[in-house]
XYZ file of C-alpha atoms in Angstrom:
306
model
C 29.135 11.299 17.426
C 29.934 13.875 14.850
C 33.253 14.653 13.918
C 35.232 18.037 12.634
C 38.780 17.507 11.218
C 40.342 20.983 11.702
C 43.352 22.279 13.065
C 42.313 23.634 16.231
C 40.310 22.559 19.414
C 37.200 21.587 20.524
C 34.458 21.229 22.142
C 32.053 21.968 22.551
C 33.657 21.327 20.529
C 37.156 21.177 22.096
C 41.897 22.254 21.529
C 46.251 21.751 21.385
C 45.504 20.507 24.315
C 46.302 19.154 27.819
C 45.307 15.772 29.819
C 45.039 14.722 33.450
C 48.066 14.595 35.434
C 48.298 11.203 35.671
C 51.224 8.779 34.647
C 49.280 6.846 32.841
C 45.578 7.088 30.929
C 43.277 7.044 34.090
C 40.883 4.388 34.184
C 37.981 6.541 35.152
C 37.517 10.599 34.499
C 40.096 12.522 37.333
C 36.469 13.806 38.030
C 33.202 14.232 38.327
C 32.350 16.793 35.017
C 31.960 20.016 35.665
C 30.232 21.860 33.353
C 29.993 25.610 32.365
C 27.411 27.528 34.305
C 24.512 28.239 32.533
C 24.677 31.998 30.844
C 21.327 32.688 32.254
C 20.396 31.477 35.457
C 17.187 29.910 36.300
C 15.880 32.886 38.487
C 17.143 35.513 36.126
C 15.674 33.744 32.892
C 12.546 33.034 35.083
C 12.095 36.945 35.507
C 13.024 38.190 32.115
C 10.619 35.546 30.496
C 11.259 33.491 27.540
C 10.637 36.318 24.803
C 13.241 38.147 25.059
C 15.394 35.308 25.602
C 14.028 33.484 22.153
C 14.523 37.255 20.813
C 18.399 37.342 21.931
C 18.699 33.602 20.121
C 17.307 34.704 16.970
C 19.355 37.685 16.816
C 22.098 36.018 17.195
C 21.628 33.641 14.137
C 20.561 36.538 11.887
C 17.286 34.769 11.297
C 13.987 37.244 10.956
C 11.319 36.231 12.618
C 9.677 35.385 9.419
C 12.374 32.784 8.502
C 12.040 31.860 11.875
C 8.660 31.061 11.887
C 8.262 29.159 8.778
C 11.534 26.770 9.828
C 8.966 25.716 12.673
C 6.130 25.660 11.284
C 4.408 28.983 12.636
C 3.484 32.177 11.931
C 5.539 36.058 11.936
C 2.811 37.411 13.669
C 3.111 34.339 16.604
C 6.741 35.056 16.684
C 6.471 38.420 17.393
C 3.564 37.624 19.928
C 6.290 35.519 21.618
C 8.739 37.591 21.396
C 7.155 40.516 22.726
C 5.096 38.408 25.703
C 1.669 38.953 24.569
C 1.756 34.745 23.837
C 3.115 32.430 26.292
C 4.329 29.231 23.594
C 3.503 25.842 24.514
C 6.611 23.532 26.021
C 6.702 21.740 22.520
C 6.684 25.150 20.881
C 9.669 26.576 22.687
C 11.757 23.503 22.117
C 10.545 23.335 18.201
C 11.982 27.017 18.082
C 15.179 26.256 20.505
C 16.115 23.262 17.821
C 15.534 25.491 15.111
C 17.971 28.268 16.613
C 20.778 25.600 17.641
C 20.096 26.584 20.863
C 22.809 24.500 23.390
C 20.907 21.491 25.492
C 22.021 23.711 28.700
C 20.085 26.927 27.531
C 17.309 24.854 26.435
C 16.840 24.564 30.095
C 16.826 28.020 30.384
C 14.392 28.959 28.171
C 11.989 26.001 29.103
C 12.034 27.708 32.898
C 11.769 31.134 31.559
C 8.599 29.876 30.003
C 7.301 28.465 33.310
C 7.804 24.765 32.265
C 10.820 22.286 34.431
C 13.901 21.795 32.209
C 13.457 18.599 30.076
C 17.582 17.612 29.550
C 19.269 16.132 33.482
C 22.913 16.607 34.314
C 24.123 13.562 35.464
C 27.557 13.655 37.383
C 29.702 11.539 34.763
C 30.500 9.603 37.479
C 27.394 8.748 37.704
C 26.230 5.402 37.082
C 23.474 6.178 34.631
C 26.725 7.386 32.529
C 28.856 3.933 33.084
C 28.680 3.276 29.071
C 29.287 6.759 27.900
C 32.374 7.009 30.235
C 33.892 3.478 29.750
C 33.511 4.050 25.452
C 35.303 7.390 26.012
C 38.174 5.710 28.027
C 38.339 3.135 25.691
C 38.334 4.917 22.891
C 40.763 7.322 23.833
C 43.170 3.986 24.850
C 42.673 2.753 21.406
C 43.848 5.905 19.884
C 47.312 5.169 21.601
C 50.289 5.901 20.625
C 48.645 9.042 19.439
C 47.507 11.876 21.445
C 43.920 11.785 22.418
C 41.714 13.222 25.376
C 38.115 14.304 26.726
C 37.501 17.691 27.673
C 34.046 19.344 28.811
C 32.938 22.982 27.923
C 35.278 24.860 30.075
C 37.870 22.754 28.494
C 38.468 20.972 31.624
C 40.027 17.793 30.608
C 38.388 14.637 31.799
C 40.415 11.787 30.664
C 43.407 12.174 28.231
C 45.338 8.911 27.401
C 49.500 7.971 26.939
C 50.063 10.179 24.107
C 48.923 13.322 25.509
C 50.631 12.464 28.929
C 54.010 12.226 26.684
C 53.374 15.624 25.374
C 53.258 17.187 29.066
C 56.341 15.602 30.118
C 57.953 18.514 31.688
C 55.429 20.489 31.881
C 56.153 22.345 35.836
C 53.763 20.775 38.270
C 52.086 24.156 39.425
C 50.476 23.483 36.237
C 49.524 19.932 36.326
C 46.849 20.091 39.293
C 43.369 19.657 38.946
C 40.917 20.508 37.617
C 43.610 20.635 34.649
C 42.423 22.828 31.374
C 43.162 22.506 28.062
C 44.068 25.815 26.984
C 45.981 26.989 30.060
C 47.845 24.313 29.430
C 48.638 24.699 26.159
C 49.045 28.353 25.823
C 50.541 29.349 29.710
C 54.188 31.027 29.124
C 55.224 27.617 31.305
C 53.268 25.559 29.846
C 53.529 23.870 26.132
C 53.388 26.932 24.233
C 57.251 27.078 24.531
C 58.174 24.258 22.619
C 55.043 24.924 20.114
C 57.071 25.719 16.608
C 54.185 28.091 14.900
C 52.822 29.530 18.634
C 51.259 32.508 16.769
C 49.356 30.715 14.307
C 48.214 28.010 17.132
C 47.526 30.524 19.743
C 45.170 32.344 16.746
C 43.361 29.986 15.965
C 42.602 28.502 19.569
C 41.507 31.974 20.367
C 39.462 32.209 17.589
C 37.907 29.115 18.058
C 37.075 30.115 21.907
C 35.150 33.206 20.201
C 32.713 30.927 18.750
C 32.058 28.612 20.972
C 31.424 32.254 23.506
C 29.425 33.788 21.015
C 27.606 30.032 20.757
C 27.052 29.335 24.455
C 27.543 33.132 26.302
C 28.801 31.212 29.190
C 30.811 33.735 31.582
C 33.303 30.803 32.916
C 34.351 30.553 29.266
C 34.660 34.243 28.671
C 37.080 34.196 31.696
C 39.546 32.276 30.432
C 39.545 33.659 27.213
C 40.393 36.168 28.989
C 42.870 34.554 30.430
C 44.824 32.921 27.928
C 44.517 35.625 25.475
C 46.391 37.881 28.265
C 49.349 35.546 28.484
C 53.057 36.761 26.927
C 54.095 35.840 23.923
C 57.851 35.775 23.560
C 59.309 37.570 20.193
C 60.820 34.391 19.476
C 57.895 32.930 18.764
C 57.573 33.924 14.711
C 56.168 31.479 12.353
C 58.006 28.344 11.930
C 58.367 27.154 8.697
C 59.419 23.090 7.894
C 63.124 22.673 6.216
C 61.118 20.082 3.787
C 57.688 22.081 2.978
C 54.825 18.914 3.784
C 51.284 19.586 2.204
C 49.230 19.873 5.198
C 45.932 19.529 4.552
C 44.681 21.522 8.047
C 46.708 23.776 10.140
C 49.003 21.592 12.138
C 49.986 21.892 15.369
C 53.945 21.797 15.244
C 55.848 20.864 18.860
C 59.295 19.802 20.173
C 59.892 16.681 22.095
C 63.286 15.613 23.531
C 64.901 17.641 20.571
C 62.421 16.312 17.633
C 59.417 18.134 15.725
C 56.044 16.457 16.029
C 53.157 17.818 13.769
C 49.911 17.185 14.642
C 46.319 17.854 12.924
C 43.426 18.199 15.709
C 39.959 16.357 15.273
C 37.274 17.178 17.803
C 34.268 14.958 17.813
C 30.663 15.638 20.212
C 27.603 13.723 20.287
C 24.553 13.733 17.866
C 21.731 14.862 19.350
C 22.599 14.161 23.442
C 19.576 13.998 25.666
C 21.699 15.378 29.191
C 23.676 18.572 29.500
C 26.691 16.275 30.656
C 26.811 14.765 27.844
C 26.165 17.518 25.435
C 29.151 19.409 26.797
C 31.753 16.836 26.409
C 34.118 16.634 23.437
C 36.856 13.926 22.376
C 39.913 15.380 20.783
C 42.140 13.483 19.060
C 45.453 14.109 16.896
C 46.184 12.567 14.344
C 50.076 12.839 13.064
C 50.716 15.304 10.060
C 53.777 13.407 8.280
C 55.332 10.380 8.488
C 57.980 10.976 10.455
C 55.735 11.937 13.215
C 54.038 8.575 12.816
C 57.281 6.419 13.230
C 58.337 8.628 16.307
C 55.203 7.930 18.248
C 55.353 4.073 17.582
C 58.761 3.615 18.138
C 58.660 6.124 22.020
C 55.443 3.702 22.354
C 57.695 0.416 21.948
């Protein structure tokens, strides 16, 4: 898996974030993953053909075709050709040019139909059985995080599985919010949900929102760019300035301050995906963990957890 330390969400790399209702770390995902609709859909891509589609990509990563071509070992002039449909690329061709754009395992799929080939990368259900040792290492490894906060989330930032810390976290939280499919960032930034009792809201909230801009201008899935939407609609109350610590603490990465039965909690988010995953399921899901920002958080979560 690879790993980013920052202080905001993931996902695909993602959030502050929110688990699954349950009392207690659910033994299996609250259910079957959903993922985020695919930005092109297979009849669509189908009739605008792969060119412009590898066109749109390469735009969008400020490469020219030149630099293009020589990352994958081809020419300009077959770029263009491509591009402009006077060449229809070979299946290994348009997934040599899809790694070299970045190009999401889910759009991949996309542009292998648009070229008139089947997708190469399944989605299994993660309930699934094929998926039995990917979903048992995320619940145990979300478990062993414990007593700090740590959950799964897919691309919508639906969470999947989120373990006793982040359950403490919601306690509270109005149950209007807490039923399924929960989300991650509704949870955390809803006027009823935690972003009440979260000490530096504005700074959060920016840089969750921020971090939902990449990820949209990454995938261009629609259900994403609804709740961005969304969340970036919600109030914010003019209470919420800044907080700044009584004892100044030399954060490292923006931390993620909250209140809990009267006490401060700072967190520091870490969102880890999958090297090179083979199924769109997979691709598309992202561990979050937090990790506690000064010691006092530390001895507060061990001694609730006793």
């Amino acid at each position: 898996m690879t790993t980013a330390a920052t202080g905001t969400n993931a996902a695909p790399a993602a959030p502050a974030s929110a688990p699954s209702a349950s009392a207690a770390p659910p033994a299996s995902p609250a259910s079957p993953l959903v993922p985020a609709s695919a930005s092109v859909p297979a009849a669509a891509a189908a009739e605008r053909g792969v060119g412009p589609l590898l066109r749109a990509w390469r735009e969008r990563r400020r490469m020219s075709q030149l630099e293009l071509a020589l990352s994958a070992d081809s020419s300009a002039r077959h770029i263009s050709f491509v591009e402009t449909g006077r060449s229809r690329p070979s299946e290994e061709m348009v997934l040599r040019l899809a790694a070299r754009l970045d190009v999401p395992v889910r759009e991949r799929n996309a542009l292998l139909l648009a070229a008139g080939y089947a997708p190469r990368y399944p989605q299994t259900p993660l309930d699934d059985a094929a998926l039995d040792v990917v979903r048992t290492g995320l619940e145990r490894l979300i478990r062993g995080y414990e007593p700090y906060p740590a959950l799964v989330m897919d691309a919508r930032y639906d969470v999947v599985a989120a373990n006793r810390g982040v359950m403490m976290l919601l306690e509270g939280v109005p149950e209007a919010l807490l039923t399924p499919p929960l989300n991650a960032m509704r949870l955390t930034l809803h006027p009823q949900g935690l972003a009440p009792r979260i000490r530096n809201l504005r700074e959060w909230r920016g840089h969750l929102l921020a971090q939902m801009e990449r990820q949209i201008a990454l995938y261009r899935s629609a259900p994403l760019r609804e709740l961005y939407d969304e969340v970036a609609a919600y109030p914010v109350a003019e209470s919420a300035a800044a907080d700044v610590p009584s004892e100044p603490v030399p954060y490292f990465a923006l931390p993620m301050r909250i209140e809990h039965e009267g006490r401060i909690l700072s967190f520091i988010s870490s969102v880890s995906t999958f090297n090179t995953p083979m199924d769109v399921t997979v691709a598309e899901l992202a561990v979050e963990t937090f990790l506690p920002a000064d010691p006092a958080t530390v001895k507060y979560l061990h001694m609730s957890s006793g």
